XYZ file of C-alpha atoms in Angstrom:
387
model
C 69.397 11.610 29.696
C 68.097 15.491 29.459
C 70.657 16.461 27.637
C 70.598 18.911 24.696
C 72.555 17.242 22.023
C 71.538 16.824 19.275
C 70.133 14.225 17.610
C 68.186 12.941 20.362
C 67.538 9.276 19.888
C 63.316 9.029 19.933
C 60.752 6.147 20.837
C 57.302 6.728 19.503
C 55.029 4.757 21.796
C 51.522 3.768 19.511
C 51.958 2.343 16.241
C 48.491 3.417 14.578
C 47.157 6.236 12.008
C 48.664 9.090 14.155
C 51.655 6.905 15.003
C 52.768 7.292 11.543
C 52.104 11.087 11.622
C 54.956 11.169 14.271
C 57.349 8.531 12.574
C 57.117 11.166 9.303
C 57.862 13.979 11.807
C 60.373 12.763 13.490
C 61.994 11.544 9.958
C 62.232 14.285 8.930
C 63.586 16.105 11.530
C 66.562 13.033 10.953
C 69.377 16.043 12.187
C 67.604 16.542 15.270
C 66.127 13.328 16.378
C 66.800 9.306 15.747
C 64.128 6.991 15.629
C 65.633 4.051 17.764
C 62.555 2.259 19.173
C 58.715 1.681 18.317
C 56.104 0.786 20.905
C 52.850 -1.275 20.674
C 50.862 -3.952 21.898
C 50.196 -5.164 18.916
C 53.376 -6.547 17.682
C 52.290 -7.348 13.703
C 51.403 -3.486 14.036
C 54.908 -3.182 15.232
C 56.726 -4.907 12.933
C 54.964 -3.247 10.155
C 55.714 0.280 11.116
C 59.105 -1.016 11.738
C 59.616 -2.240 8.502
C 58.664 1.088 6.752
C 61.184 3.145 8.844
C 63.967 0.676 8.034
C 62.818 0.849 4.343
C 63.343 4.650 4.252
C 66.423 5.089 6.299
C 68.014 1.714 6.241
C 67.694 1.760 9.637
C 65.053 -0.551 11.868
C 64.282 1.115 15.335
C 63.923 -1.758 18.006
C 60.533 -3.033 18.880
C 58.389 -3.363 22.532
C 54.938 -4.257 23.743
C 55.282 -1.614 26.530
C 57.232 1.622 27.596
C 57.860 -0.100 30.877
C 60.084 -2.507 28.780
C 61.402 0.115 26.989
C 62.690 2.585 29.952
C 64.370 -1.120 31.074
C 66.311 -1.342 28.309
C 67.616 1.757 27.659
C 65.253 4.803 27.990
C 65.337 7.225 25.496
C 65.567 10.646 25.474
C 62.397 11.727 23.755
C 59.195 9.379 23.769
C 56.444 10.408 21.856
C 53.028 9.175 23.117
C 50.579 8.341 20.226
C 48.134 5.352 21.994
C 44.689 6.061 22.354
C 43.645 8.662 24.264
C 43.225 7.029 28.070
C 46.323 5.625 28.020
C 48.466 9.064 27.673
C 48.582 10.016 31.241
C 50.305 6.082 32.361
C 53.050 6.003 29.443
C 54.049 9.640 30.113
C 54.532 9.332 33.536
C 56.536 6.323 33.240
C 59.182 8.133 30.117
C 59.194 10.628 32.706
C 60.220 8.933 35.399
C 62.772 7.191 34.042
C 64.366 10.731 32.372
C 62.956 11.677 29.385
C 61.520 14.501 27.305
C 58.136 13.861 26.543
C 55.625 14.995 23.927
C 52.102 13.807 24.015
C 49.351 13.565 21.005
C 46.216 15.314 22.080
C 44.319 15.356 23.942
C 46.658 14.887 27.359
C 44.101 12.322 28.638
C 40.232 11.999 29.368
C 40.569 11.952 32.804
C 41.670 14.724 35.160
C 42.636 12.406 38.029
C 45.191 11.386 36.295
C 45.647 14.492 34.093
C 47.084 16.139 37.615
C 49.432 13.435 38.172
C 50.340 14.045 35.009
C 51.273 17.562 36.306
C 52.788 16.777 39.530
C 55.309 14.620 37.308
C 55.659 16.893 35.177
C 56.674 19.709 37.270
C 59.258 17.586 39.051
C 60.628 16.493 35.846
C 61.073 20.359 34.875
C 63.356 20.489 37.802
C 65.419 18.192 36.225
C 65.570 19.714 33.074
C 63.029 17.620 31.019
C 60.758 18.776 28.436
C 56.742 17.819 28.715
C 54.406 19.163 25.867
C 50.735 18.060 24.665
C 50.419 17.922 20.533
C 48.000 20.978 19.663
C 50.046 21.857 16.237
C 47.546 24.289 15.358
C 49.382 27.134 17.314
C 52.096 26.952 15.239
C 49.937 27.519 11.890
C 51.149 31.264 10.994
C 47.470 32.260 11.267
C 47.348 31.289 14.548
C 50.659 33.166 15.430
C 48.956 36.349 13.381
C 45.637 36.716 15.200
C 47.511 35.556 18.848
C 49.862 38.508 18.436
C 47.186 41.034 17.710
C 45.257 40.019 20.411
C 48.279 40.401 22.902
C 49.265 44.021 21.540
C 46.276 44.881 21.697
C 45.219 45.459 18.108
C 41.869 44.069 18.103
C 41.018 46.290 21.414
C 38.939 44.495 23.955
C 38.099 40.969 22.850
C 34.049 41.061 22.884
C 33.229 37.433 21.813
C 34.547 33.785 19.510
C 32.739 31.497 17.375
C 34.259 28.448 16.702
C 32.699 25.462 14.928
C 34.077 22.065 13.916
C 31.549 20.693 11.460
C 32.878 17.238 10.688
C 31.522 14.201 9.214
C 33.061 10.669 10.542
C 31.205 7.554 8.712
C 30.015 4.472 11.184
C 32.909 2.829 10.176
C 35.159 5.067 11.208
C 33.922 4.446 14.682
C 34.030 0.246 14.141
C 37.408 0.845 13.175
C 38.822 0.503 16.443
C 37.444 -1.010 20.085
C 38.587 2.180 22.131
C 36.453 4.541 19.371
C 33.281 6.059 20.688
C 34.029 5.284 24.428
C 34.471 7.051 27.409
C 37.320 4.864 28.716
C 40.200 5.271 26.430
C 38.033 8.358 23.718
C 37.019 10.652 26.657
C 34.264 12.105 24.121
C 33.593 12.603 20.722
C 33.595 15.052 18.879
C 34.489 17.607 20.708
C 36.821 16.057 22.755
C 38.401 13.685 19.768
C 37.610 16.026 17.095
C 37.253 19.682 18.700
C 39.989 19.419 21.412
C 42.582 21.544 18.469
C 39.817 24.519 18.165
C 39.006 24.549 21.857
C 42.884 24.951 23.217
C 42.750 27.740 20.286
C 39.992 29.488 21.380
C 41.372 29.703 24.896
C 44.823 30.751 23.714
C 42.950 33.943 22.148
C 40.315 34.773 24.254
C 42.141 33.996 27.646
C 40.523 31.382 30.786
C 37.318 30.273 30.438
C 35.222 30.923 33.817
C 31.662 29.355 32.897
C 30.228 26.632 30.943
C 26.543 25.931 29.188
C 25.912 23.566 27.114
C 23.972 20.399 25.521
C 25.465 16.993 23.885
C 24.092 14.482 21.479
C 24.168 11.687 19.355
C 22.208 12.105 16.569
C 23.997 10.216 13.617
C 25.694 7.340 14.789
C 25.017 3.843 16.427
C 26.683 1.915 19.315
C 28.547 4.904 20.239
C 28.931 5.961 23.912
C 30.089 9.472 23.600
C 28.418 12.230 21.500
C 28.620 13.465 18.215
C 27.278 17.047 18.114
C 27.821 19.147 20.963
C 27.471 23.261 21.224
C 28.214 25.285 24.275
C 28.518 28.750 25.412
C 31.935 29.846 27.371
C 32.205 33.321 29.618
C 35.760 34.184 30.137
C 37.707 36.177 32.714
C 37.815 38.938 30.289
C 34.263 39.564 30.261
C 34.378 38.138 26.612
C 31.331 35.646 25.424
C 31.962 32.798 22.944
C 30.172 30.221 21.365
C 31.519 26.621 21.195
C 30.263 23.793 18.632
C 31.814 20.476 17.023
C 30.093 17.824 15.339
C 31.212 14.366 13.445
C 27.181 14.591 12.374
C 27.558 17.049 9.372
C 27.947 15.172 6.136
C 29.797 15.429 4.159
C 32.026 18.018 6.194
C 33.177 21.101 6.168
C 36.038 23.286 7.136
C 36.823 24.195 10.844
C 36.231 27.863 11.232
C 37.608 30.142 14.142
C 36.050 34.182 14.379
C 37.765 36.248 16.752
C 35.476 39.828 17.338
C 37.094 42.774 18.959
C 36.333 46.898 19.763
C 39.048 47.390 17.108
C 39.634 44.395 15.185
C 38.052 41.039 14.297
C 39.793 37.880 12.565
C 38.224 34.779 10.756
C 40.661 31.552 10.503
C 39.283 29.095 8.063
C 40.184 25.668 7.363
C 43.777 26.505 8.958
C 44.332 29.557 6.809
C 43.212 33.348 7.825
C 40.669 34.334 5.779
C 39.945 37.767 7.328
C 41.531 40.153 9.162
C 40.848 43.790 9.883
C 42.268 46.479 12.837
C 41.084 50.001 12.391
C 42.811 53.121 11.577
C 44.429 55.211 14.595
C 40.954 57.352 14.384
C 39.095 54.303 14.914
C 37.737 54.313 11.617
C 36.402 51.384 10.221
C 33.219 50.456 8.201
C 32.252 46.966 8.061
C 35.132 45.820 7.918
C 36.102 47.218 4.619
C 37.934 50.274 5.939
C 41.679 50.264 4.341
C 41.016 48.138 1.339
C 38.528 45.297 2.719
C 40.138 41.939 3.764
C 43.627 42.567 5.034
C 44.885 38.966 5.436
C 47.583 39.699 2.771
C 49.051 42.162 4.853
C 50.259 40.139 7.592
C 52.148 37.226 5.555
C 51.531 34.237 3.044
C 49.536 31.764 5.468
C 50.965 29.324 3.082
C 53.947 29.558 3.494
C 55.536 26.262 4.861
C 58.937 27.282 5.810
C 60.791 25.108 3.589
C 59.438 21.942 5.292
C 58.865 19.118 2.637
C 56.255 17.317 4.470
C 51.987 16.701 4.192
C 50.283 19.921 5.344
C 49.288 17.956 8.384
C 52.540 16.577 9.454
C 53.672 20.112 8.822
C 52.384 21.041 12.126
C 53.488 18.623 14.494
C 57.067 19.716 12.723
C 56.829 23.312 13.972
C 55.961 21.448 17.399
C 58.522 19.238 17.479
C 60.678 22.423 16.899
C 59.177 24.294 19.710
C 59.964 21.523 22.156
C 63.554 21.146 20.805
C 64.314 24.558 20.963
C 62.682 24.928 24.800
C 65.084 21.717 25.282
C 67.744 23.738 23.907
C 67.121 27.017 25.694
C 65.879 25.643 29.334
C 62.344 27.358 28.980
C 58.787 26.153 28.962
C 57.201 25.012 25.208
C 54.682 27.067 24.132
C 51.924 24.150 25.005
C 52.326 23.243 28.820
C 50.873 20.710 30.633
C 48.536 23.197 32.158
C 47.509 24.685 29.298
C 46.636 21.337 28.098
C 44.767 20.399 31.403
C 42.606 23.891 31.044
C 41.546 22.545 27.744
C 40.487 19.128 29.329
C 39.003 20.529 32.402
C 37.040 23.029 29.637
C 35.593 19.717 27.228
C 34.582 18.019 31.031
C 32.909 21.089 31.831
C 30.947 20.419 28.274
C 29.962 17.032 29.262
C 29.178 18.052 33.161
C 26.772 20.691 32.007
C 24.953 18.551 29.534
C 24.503 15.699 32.190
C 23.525 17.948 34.775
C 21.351 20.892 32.831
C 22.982 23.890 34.140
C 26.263 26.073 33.749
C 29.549 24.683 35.413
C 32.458 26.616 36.786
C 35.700 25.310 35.002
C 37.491 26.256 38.487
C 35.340 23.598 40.095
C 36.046 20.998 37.151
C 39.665 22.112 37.545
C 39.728 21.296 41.963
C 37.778 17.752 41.128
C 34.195 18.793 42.301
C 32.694 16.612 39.188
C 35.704 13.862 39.151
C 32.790 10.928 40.686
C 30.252 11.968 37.805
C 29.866 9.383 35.056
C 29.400 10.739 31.518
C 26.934 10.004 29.762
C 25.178 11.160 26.698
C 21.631 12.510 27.660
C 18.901 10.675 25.454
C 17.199 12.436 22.395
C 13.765 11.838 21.743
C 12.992 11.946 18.180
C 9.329 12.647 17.430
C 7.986 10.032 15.110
């Protein structure tokens, strides 16, 4: 079942918008992977997705109502989880258990109960060879790779502080598209944990693990909703470093995701995917404003452009490079480069944004992390808007 031959015949377990995002992935990656099976309660949602995968490889991948079914029939040897977002933790574990290589859409779950099941099985499955990785494609953009690197060497000096906003704009009818939107249950949040969940696991791959948590959650633009849609936080990390945390769906009509990274010796901006800035002083330490050496350096350190030959949509483009990482840490025996405990710290980090708001103080992520807050219900604290 674990083995590394290629291709690797591939269930995709969700059938919706993101579904498809996989199904183009995984087509296109047709030497490395086979798309034999779909998964989804909904069966007309089924069929349909079925029918475009036959239509452009001649080919239609069996259909099921549930990945218990599937793993009966014959399990494959990837399944990619793409349901809504309470219901990763359940399918996992089951494609696990019955041998498979598993890659999850983000976030891993809403819930860290079952998050650290999700862990325990994962860990024995890695003992067995099998793969387990969380979606967060935004690692693999080549800005991310740039400003990760020069944080590691050391370029940038000591960290100091992040800012990272996600100022979105999702219409009402975005969240009546679907039941499960806006809820705790099967959403886990809004949008930060929805929305922001990308920016947060980046912010934590740069500036290390996050100690503290303060911070305060809305909803200001939207109606029936149970989750939030603006919330901004401040994180302290290990470091010593300071950042400051904010994602909203409340910001028509949207702008672009921005990312600063601020160092002794160096400071990056990553804009809307791309980097926009980046600067490291001299070997004297010279620098002035950032325009030492010529001003914005980005062209120095690659085309962030540059799609590597991959003829696919800018955003399926990522979960490519992802789907590559976890083939090649199939191939090679070694961890991906998104665990299931990196994904878990990003969790435990969104909880800790809810916990604070609800309870009006700082939280320690280590205390989200043991299950201190795991009884809490979540809630959105009520505005009062003067008249």
């Amino acid at each position: 079942m674990t083995s590394s031959a290629l291709p690797l015949t591939t269930a995709i377990v969700g059938c919706g918008v993101i579904g498809r995002t996989h199904v183009d992935a995984v087509l296109h990656l047709s030497d490395k992977l086979t798309l034999t099976a779909l998964v989804d309660v909904s069966a007309d949602r089924a069929e349909a997705l079925a029918a475009v995968v036959e239509e452009r490889t001649g080919v239609r991948p069996a259909i099921f109502a549930s990945v218990q079914d599937l793993v009966v029939v014959d399990a494959p040897q990837l399944v990619v989880v793409a349901t809504p977002s309470g219901l990763h933790v359940e399918q996992a574990v089951v494609a696990l258990e019955a041998g498979a290589h598993v890659l999850i859409e983000k976030p891993l779950d809403v819930d860290l109960v079952r998050a650290r099941r999700l862990a325990d099985a994962a860990t024995v499955a890695a003992s067995n060879g099998q793969v387990c990785s969380i979606i967060s494609q935004h690692r693999f953009d080549p800005s991310s790779q740039i400003v990760h690197a020069a944080v590691a060497d050391g370029s940038f000096g000591r960290v100091t502080s992040g800012v990272a906003t996600v100022p979105w704009w999702r219409s009402q009818d975005y969240y009546d598209s679907g039941d499960w939107r806006g809820t705790w249950a099967l959403d886990g949040g809004g949008a930060l944990m929805n929305q922001g969940v990308h920016t947060v696991d980046l912010l934590l791959w740069f500036l290390g693990r996050p100690v503290t948590v303060a911070a305060e959650i809305a909803l200001l633009a939207h109606e029936g909703v149970e989750v939030e849609d603006t919330a901004v936080a401040t994180l302290t990390f290990e470091s010593g470093a300071l950042a400051v945390l904010h994602a909203t769906t409340a910001g028509y009509p949207g702008l672009t995701v921005r990312l600063q990274i601020l160092g002794s010796r160096g400071s990056a901006v990553i804009d809307a995917d791309k980097l926009e800035y980046i600067h490291i002083s001299d070997e004297n330490g010279s620098a002035d404003m950032g325009l030492q050496g010529g001003g914005n350096q980005a062209d120095r350190y690659g085309d962030t452009e540059t799609a590597d030959g991959v003829d696919a949509t800018r955003f399926t483009l990522g979960h490519v490079r992802q789907y590559d990482d976890l083939l090649a840490a199939i191939a090679e025996g070694r961890e991906p480069l998104l665990t299931v405990d990196a994904a878990v710290l990003a969790l435990a980090t969104v909880r800790a944004v809810y916990i604070s708001s609800i309870l009006g103080r700082r939280v320690r992520i280590d205390d989200v992390i043991a299950g201190e807050y795991d009884d809490l219900t979540l809630e959105v604290p009520v505005v009062e808007v003067p008249v």
